[in-house]
XYZ file of C-alpha atoms in Angstrom:
198
model
C -269.798 -12.302 36.034
C -269.716 -15.037 38.585
C -266.252 -16.544 37.963
C -262.761 -15.677 37.039
C -261.255 -16.468 33.684
C -258.964 -19.038 35.324
C -262.009 -21.065 36.458
C -263.528 -21.222 32.997
C -260.323 -21.910 31.042
C -259.972 -25.454 29.741
C -257.166 -27.477 31.322
C -253.896 -27.371 29.412
C -252.985 -30.947 30.177
C -252.882 -33.663 32.749
C -250.049 -35.548 34.370
C -249.934 -39.238 33.600
C -247.614 -41.911 34.972
C -246.048 -44.220 32.398
C -243.296 -46.831 32.186
C -240.592 -44.262 31.539
C -241.632 -41.834 34.260
C -244.110 -39.030 34.652
C -245.565 -37.400 31.526
C -247.552 -34.284 30.810
C -250.320 -34.996 28.323
C -251.203 -31.871 26.372
C -254.914 -31.195 25.845
C -256.214 -31.788 22.348
C -253.412 -34.146 21.387
C -254.062 -37.851 21.340
C -251.930 -39.839 23.777
C -249.507 -42.332 22.340
C -248.112 -45.500 23.887
C -245.445 -45.157 26.592
C -242.147 -43.916 25.152
C -239.110 -46.147 24.857
C -236.216 -45.787 27.314
C -237.503 -42.630 28.982
C -237.723 -40.522 25.795
C -240.622 -38.192 25.213
C -242.875 -39.155 22.344
C -243.609 -36.797 19.497
C -247.377 -37.058 20.008
C -247.732 -34.298 22.565
C -246.236 -35.855 25.664
C -243.260 -34.399 27.411
C -241.039 -36.101 29.995
C -241.415 -34.491 33.394
C -239.181 -35.214 36.361
C -236.520 -37.413 34.820
C -233.584 -35.699 36.531
C -231.901 -37.353 39.499
C -234.226 -37.808 42.418
C -231.720 -36.908 45.122
C -232.617 -33.905 47.235
C -228.919 -33.606 48.107
C -226.486 -35.249 45.642
C -223.795 -35.198 48.355
C -225.525 -38.164 49.957
C -224.672 -40.549 47.128
C -221.335 -39.395 45.673
C -219.282 -42.105 47.372
C -221.655 -44.751 45.976
C -220.975 -43.674 42.394
C -219.391 -46.123 40.020
C -215.603 -46.028 40.100
C -215.248 -43.502 42.912
C -213.429 -45.921 45.236
C -210.966 -46.835 42.482
C -210.375 -43.148 41.720
C -209.762 -42.535 45.423
C -207.160 -45.325 45.608
C -205.485 -44.115 42.409
C -205.263 -40.548 43.762
C -203.645 -41.751 47.003
C -201.219 -43.873 44.972
C -200.462 -40.912 42.711
C -199.762 -38.735 45.761
C -197.359 -41.378 47.032
C -195.552 -41.635 43.667
C -195.209 -37.850 43.431
C -193.718 -37.736 46.930
C -191.377 -40.623 46.046
C -190.093 -38.651 43.074
C -188.739 -35.884 45.320
C -185.071 -36.864 45.612
C -184.235 -35.731 49.162
C -187.159 -37.569 50.865
C -186.380 -40.955 52.369
C -188.865 -43.847 52.157
C -190.042 -43.458 55.797
C -190.551 -39.710 55.308
C -192.536 -40.321 52.098
C -194.834 -42.839 53.795
C -195.406 -40.516 56.744
C -196.084 -37.574 54.414
C -198.484 -39.672 52.324
C -200.354 -40.667 55.465
C -200.446 -37.156 56.940
C -201.420 -35.404 53.679
C -204.129 -38.003 53.006
C -205.555 -37.698 56.507
C -205.377 -33.903 56.472
C -207.276 -33.780 53.167
C -209.777 -36.321 54.480
C -210.295 -34.321 57.678
C -210.817 -31.057 55.801
C -213.147 -32.417 53.113
C -215.137 -34.866 55.238
C -215.205 -33.349 58.709
C -214.669 -29.591 58.369
C -216.345 -28.317 55.193
C -220.089 -27.925 55.646
C -222.989 -27.561 53.282
C -223.261 -28.643 49.697
C -221.965 -27.152 46.443
C -225.347 -27.840 44.828
C -228.513 -25.834 45.091
C -230.749 -28.179 47.025
C -234.456 -27.968 47.869
C -233.872 -29.204 51.431
C -234.607 -25.840 53.074
C -230.988 -25.486 54.218
C -230.855 -28.703 56.239
C -227.446 -29.608 54.775
C -226.022 -26.172 55.543
C -224.905 -27.118 59.056
C -223.807 -30.684 58.245
C -220.346 -31.841 57.208
C -219.982 -34.142 54.215
C -219.524 -37.144 56.534
C -222.822 -36.311 58.273
C -224.635 -35.919 54.939
C -223.238 -39.092 53.384
C -225.802 -41.903 52.976
C -228.410 -39.704 54.699
C -226.597 -40.117 58.019
C -226.918 -43.904 58.114
C -224.010 -45.498 59.956
C -221.923 -48.466 58.800
C -222.777 -48.315 55.107
C -220.256 -49.658 52.601
C -219.017 -46.160 51.737
C -218.481 -45.254 55.378
C -216.698 -48.540 56.019
C -214.417 -47.940 53.023
C -213.569 -44.409 54.174
C -212.918 -45.691 57.704
C -210.744 -48.628 56.654
C -208.623 -46.766 54.077
C -206.775 -44.552 56.626
C -206.171 -47.614 58.806
C -204.607 -49.503 55.884
C -202.492 -46.471 55.009
C -201.441 -46.189 58.674
C -200.384 -49.848 58.751
C -198.374 -49.415 55.544
C -196.726 -46.262 56.899
C -195.889 -47.994 60.186
C -194.353 -50.953 58.363
C -192.242 -48.867 55.963
C -191.035 -46.517 58.701
C -189.811 -49.599 60.596
C -191.816 -48.509 63.646
C -189.624 -45.477 64.282
C -190.946 -43.684 67.380
C -191.219 -40.207 65.814
C -192.964 -41.460 62.675
C -195.166 -43.706 64.796
C -196.387 -40.793 66.938
C -197.030 -38.568 63.911
C -198.877 -41.319 62.021
C -200.918 -42.322 65.086
C -201.982 -38.735 65.805
C -202.897 -38.317 62.137
C -204.947 -41.532 62.160
C -206.836 -40.592 65.316
C -207.665 -37.164 63.878
C -209.675 -38.798 61.078
C -210.986 -41.909 62.840
C -212.520 -40.292 65.921
C -214.839 -37.926 63.977
C -216.143 -40.944 62.038
C -217.469 -42.699 65.137
C -221.272 -42.716 65.457
C -220.952 -41.174 68.926
C -219.520 -38.017 67.318
C -222.220 -37.658 64.641
C -223.220 -33.983 64.757
C -221.039 -33.264 67.809
C -218.902 -30.112 67.775
C -216.165 -30.329 70.425
C -215.548 -27.052 72.236
C -217.862 -25.303 69.758
C -215.320 -25.675 66.937
C -217.026 -25.653 63.507
C -220.401 -25.073 65.118
C -221.630 -22.516 62.609
C-alpha cells in the first residue's frame, strides 16, 4: 500500500516537438512521420498549441495585413459621407473630417484601456491604453509611425482646403495636438492630472 494509484498508472502520452508544432503522442499508438502543413496525423498524434502565440492580440492588430489600407479607406469614406451633406462647405467638411478622425483616434487609442480578449497576462493590460499595448510598448515601430503621421497628413490637407482660415486653423491645430502629444514617448504611461488613471 506504499503508493497512490496515480504513481502506478502508465503515462497516457508524451509531448513531442515536430516540424508542424508540438504534438501529443498517445501511449500504445505508433508514432507516424511529422504531419504536413500543421495538420494532426491519424496515427494517434494530436496538434497541441497551434493557436496564435500572442499573450495579448492587441499588440499586433495594427501589423495585420491590410489594416492600414482599411484605415485609409475608412477616413476617406468619412470624408465622402460628410461631403454628401448639402449644407456643409468644403472647409467645414475638411475640418469635420479632421476633428472626427482625431476624436475617434483619441478615444480608441488613448482613452480606452484593457483588451476585449481574455488574456493570460494576469491583468497587465488592464491599466494600459491601446497605444501603450501596441507593439509591446516599443516606440517608433512602423505601426506607431503610421498612426502618428496620418493625423499630420490629414491636418495639412485640412489646412490647405480651408485656405488657412484662422478659426479652422485653431480648431484643426488643437485637434492635432490632442492626438499627437499622447503619442510622444515621454507620455508613455503618464496620466495628466490623474485623468484616466484607473
